[in-house]
PDB file of C-alpha atoms in Angstrom:
ATOM      1  CA  MET A   2      -8.249   1.755 -25.815  1.00 49.00           C
ATOM      2  CA  LYS A   3      -7.541   1.774 -22.074  1.00 52.00           C
ATOM      3  CA  PRO A   4      -9.855   3.756 -19.778  1.00 56.00           C
ATOM      4  CA  VAL A   5      -8.754   7.280 -18.860  1.00 50.00           C
ATOM      5  CA  TRP A   6      -8.269   6.393 -15.177  1.00 49.00           C
ATOM      6  CA  SER A   7      -5.839   3.651 -16.178  1.00 54.00           C
ATOM      7  CA  GLN A   8      -3.840   6.163 -18.187  1.00 57.00           C
ATOM      8  CA  ARG A   9      -3.818   8.501 -15.171  1.00 53.00           C
ATOM      9  CA  LEU A  10      -2.477   5.771 -12.914  1.00 58.00           C
ATOM     10  CA  ARG A  11       0.243   5.087 -15.464  1.00 56.00           C
ATOM     11  CA  ARG A  12       1.168   8.797 -15.471  1.00 54.00           C
ATOM     12  CA  LEU A  13       1.234   8.714 -11.665  1.00 57.00           C
ATOM     13  CA  ARG A  14       3.518   5.722 -11.894  1.00 53.00           C
ATOM     14  CA  MET A  15       5.915   7.655 -14.104  1.00 52.00           C
ATOM     15  CA  ALA A  16       5.731  10.707 -11.833  1.00 46.00           C
ATOM     16  CA  LEU A  17       6.533   8.508  -8.858  1.00 51.00           C
ATOM     17  CA  LEU A  18       9.503   7.037 -10.710  1.00 48.00           C
ATOM     18  CA  ILE A  19      10.780  10.509 -11.501  1.00 42.00           C
ATOM     19  CA  SER A  20      10.319  11.738  -7.927  1.00 43.00           C
ATOM     20  CA  LEU A  21      12.136   8.732  -6.504  1.00 46.00           C
ATOM     21  CA  SER A  22      15.044   9.233  -8.866  1.00 43.00           C
ATOM     22  CA  GLY A  23      15.540  12.777  -7.620  1.00 39.00           C
ATOM     23  CA  GLY A  24      13.400  14.621 -10.166  1.00 34.00           C
ATOM     24  CA  PHE A  25      10.304  16.653  -9.529  1.00 30.00           C
ATOM     25  CA  GLY A  26       7.251  14.464  -9.894  1.00 30.00           C
ATOM     26  CA  LEU A  27       3.660  14.638  -8.814  1.00 30.00           C
ATOM     27  CA  LEU A  28       4.442  12.547  -5.750  1.00 30.00           C
ATOM     28  CA  GLY A  29       7.729  14.241  -4.887  1.00 29.00           C
ATOM     29  CA  GLY A  30       6.484  15.699  -1.622  1.00 29.00           C
ATOM     30  CA  CYS A  31       4.911  12.433  -0.608  1.00 31.00           C
ATOM     31  CA  ALA A  32       8.136  10.503  -0.915  1.00 34.00           C
ATOM     32  CA  THR A  33       9.618  12.564   1.890  1.00 34.00           C
ATOM     33  CA  GLN A  34       6.633  12.706   4.222  1.00 42.00           C
ATOM     34  CA  THR A  35       7.304  11.178   7.588  1.00 44.00           C
ATOM     35  CA  PRO A  36       4.615   8.934   9.081  1.00 48.00           C
ATOM     36  CA  ILE A  37       3.358   9.746  12.547  1.00 47.00           C
ATOM     37  CA  MET A  38       5.765   8.208  15.036  1.00 47.00           C
ATOM     38  CA  HIS A  39       5.020   6.695  18.435  1.00 44.00           C
ATOM     39  CA  SER A  40       5.495   9.129  21.274  1.00 41.00           C
ATOM     40  CA  GLY A  41       6.493   8.490  24.827  1.00 40.00           C
ATOM     41  CA  THR A  42       9.220   5.999  24.079  1.00 41.00           C
ATOM     42  CA  SER A  43      12.729   6.135  25.374  1.00 37.00           C
ATOM     43  CA  ALA A  44      16.008   4.745  24.112  1.00 39.00           C
ATOM     44  CA  SER A  45      15.600   1.813  26.531  1.00 37.00           C
ATOM     45  CA  GLN A  46      12.183   0.927  25.065  1.00 36.00           C
ATOM     46  CA  PRO A  47      12.528  -0.661  21.627  1.00 45.00           C
ATOM     47  CA  VAL A  48       9.562   0.256  19.421  1.00 45.00           C
ATOM     48  CA  GLU A  49      10.669  -1.682  16.371  1.00 56.00           C
ATOM     49  CA  ASP A  50      10.273  -5.407  16.075  1.00 87.00           C
ATOM     50  CA  GLU A  51      12.150  -7.881  13.896  1.00 93.00           C
ATOM     51  CA  LEU A  52       9.599  -7.761  11.062  1.00 95.00           C
ATOM     52  CA  PHE A  53       9.988  -4.003  10.663  1.00 96.00           C
ATOM     53  CA  GLN A  54      13.755  -4.465  10.460  1.00 96.00           C
ATOM     54  CA  ALA A  55      13.463  -7.431   8.061  1.00 97.00           C
ATOM     55  CA  LEU A  56      11.340  -5.292   5.733  1.00 97.00           C
ATOM     56  CA  GLY A  57      14.170  -2.740   5.638  1.00 96.00           C
ATOM     57  CA  GLY A  58      12.812  -0.277   8.162  1.00 96.00           C
ATOM     58  CA  LEU A  59      10.868   2.773   7.025  1.00 96.00           C
ATOM     59  CA  GLU A  60      12.919   3.127   3.846  1.00 96.00           C
ATOM     60  CA  GLY A  61      12.246  -0.497   2.949  1.00 97.00           C
ATOM     61  CA  ILE A  62       8.513  -0.079   3.554  1.00 97.00           C
ATOM     62  CA  GLU A  63       8.481   3.051   1.391  1.00 97.00           C
ATOM     63  CA  ASN A  64      10.200   1.055  -1.365  1.00 97.00           C
ATOM     64  CA  ILE A  65       7.633  -1.726  -0.968  1.00 97.00           C
ATOM     65  CA  ALA A  66       4.795   0.802  -1.262  1.00 95.00           C
ATOM     66  CA  ASP A  67       6.329   2.325  -4.385  1.00 95.00           C
ATOM     67  CA  GLN A  68       6.924  -1.051  -6.040  1.00 95.00           C
ATOM     68  CA  PHE A  69       3.377  -2.071  -5.112  1.00 94.00           C
ATOM     69  CA  LEU A  70       2.030   1.046  -6.845  1.00 92.00           C
ATOM     70  CA  TYR A  71       4.134   0.347  -9.962  1.00 90.00           C
ATOM     71  CA  ARG A  72       2.757  -3.177 -10.172  1.00 91.00           C
ATOM     72  CA  LEU A  73      -0.770  -2.071  -9.261  1.00 88.00           C
ATOM     73  CA  ALA A  74      -0.847   0.287 -12.250  1.00 85.00           C
ATOM     74  CA  ASP A  75      -0.396  -2.763 -14.479  1.00 87.00           C
ATOM     75  CA  ASN A  76      -2.935  -4.959 -12.689  1.00 84.00           C
ATOM     76  CA  ASP A  77      -6.070  -4.726 -14.837  1.00 84.00           C
ATOM     77  CA  LYS A  78      -8.025  -6.904 -12.376  1.00 86.00           C
ATOM     78  CA  VAL A  79      -7.987  -4.311  -9.600  1.00 83.00           C
ATOM     79  CA  VAL A  80      -6.566  -0.992 -10.802  1.00 83.00           C
ATOM     80  CA  HIS A  81     -10.110   0.329 -11.268  1.00 76.00           C
ATOM     81  CA  PHE A  82     -10.567   0.423  -7.484  1.00 78.00           C
ATOM     82  CA  TRP A  83      -8.060   3.299  -7.392  1.00 78.00           C
ATOM     83  CA  ARG A  84      -9.631   5.368 -10.198  1.00 78.00           C
ATOM     84  CA  ASN A  85     -11.009   8.012  -7.808  1.00 76.00           C
ATOM     85  CA  SER A  86      -8.217   7.751  -5.264  1.00 78.00           C
ATOM     86  CA  ASN A  87      -5.720  10.360  -4.235  1.00 85.00           C
ATOM     87  CA  ILE A  88      -2.623   8.272  -4.948  1.00 86.00           C
ATOM     88  CA  GLU A  89      -0.382  10.523  -2.865  1.00 89.00           C
ATOM     89  CA  ARG A  90      -2.619  10.093   0.178  1.00 88.00           C
ATOM     90  CA  PHE A  91      -2.955   6.365  -0.474  1.00 87.00           C
ATOM     91  CA  ARG A  92       0.825   5.967  -0.537  1.00 93.00           C
ATOM     92  CA  THR A  93       1.297   7.927   2.684  1.00 92.00           C
ATOM     93  CA  GLN A  94      -1.432   5.994   4.496  1.00 92.00           C
ATOM     94  CA  PHE A  95      -0.230   2.646   3.109  1.00 93.00           C
ATOM     95  CA  VAL A  96       3.333   3.300   4.304  1.00 95.00           C
ATOM     96  CA  SER A  97       2.058   4.343   7.726  1.00 94.00           C
ATOM     97  CA  HIS A  98      -0.183   1.282   7.967  1.00 93.00           C
ATOM     98  CA  LEU A  99       2.553  -1.179   6.922  1.00 96.00           C
ATOM     99  CA  CYS A 100       5.025   0.497   9.277  1.00 96.00           C
ATOM    100  CA  ASP A 101       2.574   0.242  12.170  1.00 93.00           C
ATOM    101  CA  LEU A 102       1.550  -3.363  11.389  1.00 93.00           C
ATOM    102  CA  SER A 103       5.153  -4.492  11.080  1.00 96.00           C
ATOM    103  CA  GLY A 104       6.051  -3.147  14.502  1.00 95.00           C
ATOM    104  CA  GLY A 105       7.768   0.016  13.362  1.00 94.00           C
ATOM    105  CA  PRO A 106       7.689   3.407  15.059  1.00 93.00           C
ATOM    106  CA  CYS A 107       4.640   4.641  13.124  1.00 91.00           C
ATOM    107  CA  VAL A 108       1.038   5.004  14.211  1.00 90.00           C
ATOM    108  CA  TYR A 109      -1.580   4.440  11.523  1.00 88.00           C
ATOM    109  CA  GLU A 110      -4.238   7.075  12.084  1.00 86.00           C
ATOM    110  CA  GLY A 111      -6.175   6.608   8.867  1.00 80.00           C
ATOM    111  CA  ASP A 112      -9.733   5.435   8.522  1.00 75.00           C
ATOM    112  CA  THR A 113     -10.749   1.926   9.496  1.00 76.00           C
ATOM    113  CA  MET A 114     -10.469  -0.768   6.853  1.00 76.00           C
ATOM    114  CA  GLU A 115     -14.263  -1.065   6.885  1.00 74.00           C
ATOM    115  CA  ALA A 116     -14.671   2.647   6.151  1.00 77.00           C
ATOM    116  CA  VAL A 117     -11.966   2.732   3.490  1.00 72.00           C
ATOM    117  CA  HIS A 118     -13.441  -0.214   1.577  1.00 65.00           C
ATOM    118  CA  ARG A 119     -17.163   0.468   2.104  1.00 74.00           C
ATOM    119  CA  GLY A 120     -19.174   0.241  -1.083  1.00 68.00           C
ATOM    120  CA  MET A 121     -16.348  -1.259  -3.124  1.00 73.00           C
ATOM    121  CA  ASP A 122     -17.818  -4.793  -3.240  1.00 69.00           C
ATOM    122  CA  ILE A 123     -14.377  -6.365  -3.178  1.00 78.00           C
ATOM    123  CA  ARG A 124     -14.568 -10.012  -4.174  1.00 79.00           C
ATOM    124  CA  GLN A 125     -12.196 -12.752  -3.056  1.00 83.00           C
ATOM    125  CA  SER A 126     -10.526 -12.678  -6.486  1.00 84.00           C
ATOM    126  CA  HIS A 127      -9.861  -8.938  -6.084  1.00 83.00           C
ATOM    127  CA  PHE A 128      -8.467  -9.428  -2.595  1.00 83.00           C
ATOM    128  CA  ASN A 129      -6.214 -12.242  -3.795  1.00 85.00           C
ATOM    129  CA  SER A 130      -4.981 -10.180  -6.740  1.00 87.00           C
ATOM    130  CA  VAL A 131      -4.018  -7.239  -4.504  1.00 88.00           C
ATOM    131  CA  ALA A 132      -2.284  -9.575  -2.056  1.00 89.00           C
ATOM    132  CA  GLU A 133      -0.405 -11.229  -4.913  1.00 93.00           C
ATOM    133  CA  THR A 134       0.604  -7.802  -6.242  1.00 93.00           C
ATOM    134  CA  LEU A 135       2.013  -6.907  -2.821  1.00 95.00           C
ATOM    135  CA  VAL A 136       3.924 -10.193  -2.577  1.00 96.00           C
ATOM    136  CA  LEU A 137       5.356  -9.749  -6.080  1.00 96.00           C
ATOM    137  CA  ALA A 138       6.406  -6.194  -5.210  1.00 96.00           C
ATOM    138  CA  MET A 139       8.279  -7.467  -2.172  1.00 97.00           C
ATOM    139  CA  GLU A 140       9.864 -10.268  -4.196  1.00 97.00           C
ATOM    140  CA  ASP A 141      11.008  -7.674  -6.773  1.00 96.00           C
ATOM    141  CA  LEU A 142      12.843  -5.952  -3.911  1.00 97.00           C
ATOM    142  CA  HIS A 143      14.356  -9.222  -2.635  1.00 97.00           C
ATOM    143  CA  VAL A 144      12.564  -8.995   0.701  1.00 97.00           C
ATOM    144  CA  PRO A 145      13.285 -12.240   2.577  1.00 97.00           C
ATOM    145  CA  THR A 146      10.527 -14.844   2.298  1.00 96.00           C
ATOM    146  CA  ALA A 147      10.126 -14.974   6.082  1.00 95.00           C
ATOM    147  CA  ALA A 148       9.497 -11.205   6.153  1.00 96.00           C
ATOM    148  CA  ILE A 149       6.979 -11.464   3.295  1.00 96.00           C
ATOM    149  CA  ASN A 150       5.164 -14.235   5.146  1.00 95.00           C
ATOM    150  CA  GLY A 151       5.315 -12.253   8.388  1.00 94.00           C
ATOM    151  CA  LEU A 152       3.740  -9.177   6.824  1.00 95.00           C
ATOM    152  CA  ILE A 153       1.045 -11.212   5.067  1.00 93.00           C
ATOM    153  CA  ALA A 154       0.255 -12.913   8.395  1.00 92.00           C
ATOM    154  CA  ARG A 155      -0.263  -9.489  10.002  1.00 92.00           C
ATOM    155  CA  LEU A 156      -2.415  -8.298   7.097  1.00 88.00           C
ATOM    156  CA  ALA A 157      -4.549 -11.481   7.022  1.00 86.00           C
ATOM    157  CA  PRO A 158      -6.786 -10.493   9.968  1.00 85.00           C
ATOM    158  CA  LEU A 159      -7.922  -7.475   7.916  1.00 80.00           C
ATOM    159  CA  HIS A 160      -9.486  -9.758   5.294  1.00 80.00           C
ATOM    160  CA  ASP A 161     -13.066  -9.553   6.561  1.00 75.00           C
ATOM    161  CA  ALA A 162     -12.847  -5.793   7.092  1.00 76.00           C
ATOM    162  CA  VAL A 163     -11.788  -5.307   3.461  1.00 77.00           C
ATOM    163  CA  ARG A 164     -13.928  -7.849   1.620  1.00 73.00           C
ATOM    164  CA  SER A 165     -17.480  -7.158   0.509  1.00 59.00           C
ATOM    165  CA  GLN A 166     -18.007  -3.882   2.333  1.00 56.00           C
ATOM    166  CA  LEU A 167     -21.314  -2.809   0.845  1.00 51.00           C
ATOM    167  CA  GLU A 168     -22.980   0.590   1.219  1.00 44.00           C
ATOM    168  CA  ASN A 169     -24.689   1.059   4.598  1.00 46.00           C
TER     169      ASN A 169
END
């Protein structure tokens, strides 16, 4: 028998599927939330770089986040890290963070990676499994390999902030 939290994540997965297909799911409101955008830019100042565009812009990043969550629900190695998480908030923050990191018009204003992962004792195998899940999600969506590599390169510096954050 699977743990209750795993069953909940699977129900969230189904709710997300329903909300994205136009139904009314648990995450329906989240799918339409707009990340915080950069202010003080003009039409002559591009705020989006090539990686953001290669990922499909904000819509593409939202699709990546959704596909990542679908795959994460089936990843028994790491799904337990999300058992007490607010999946709606996670999705919103993840989209904002990926948008910001990829050079899009969003500003990630969530907690630091150290704070988010404190006390989780994330091992290298966990980190690798989450990274692989993200790559597979992007491959599912036919994101170009160069864009996948570009995003992973921008996420790589966060490795030490995520791994082995013990209680302080």
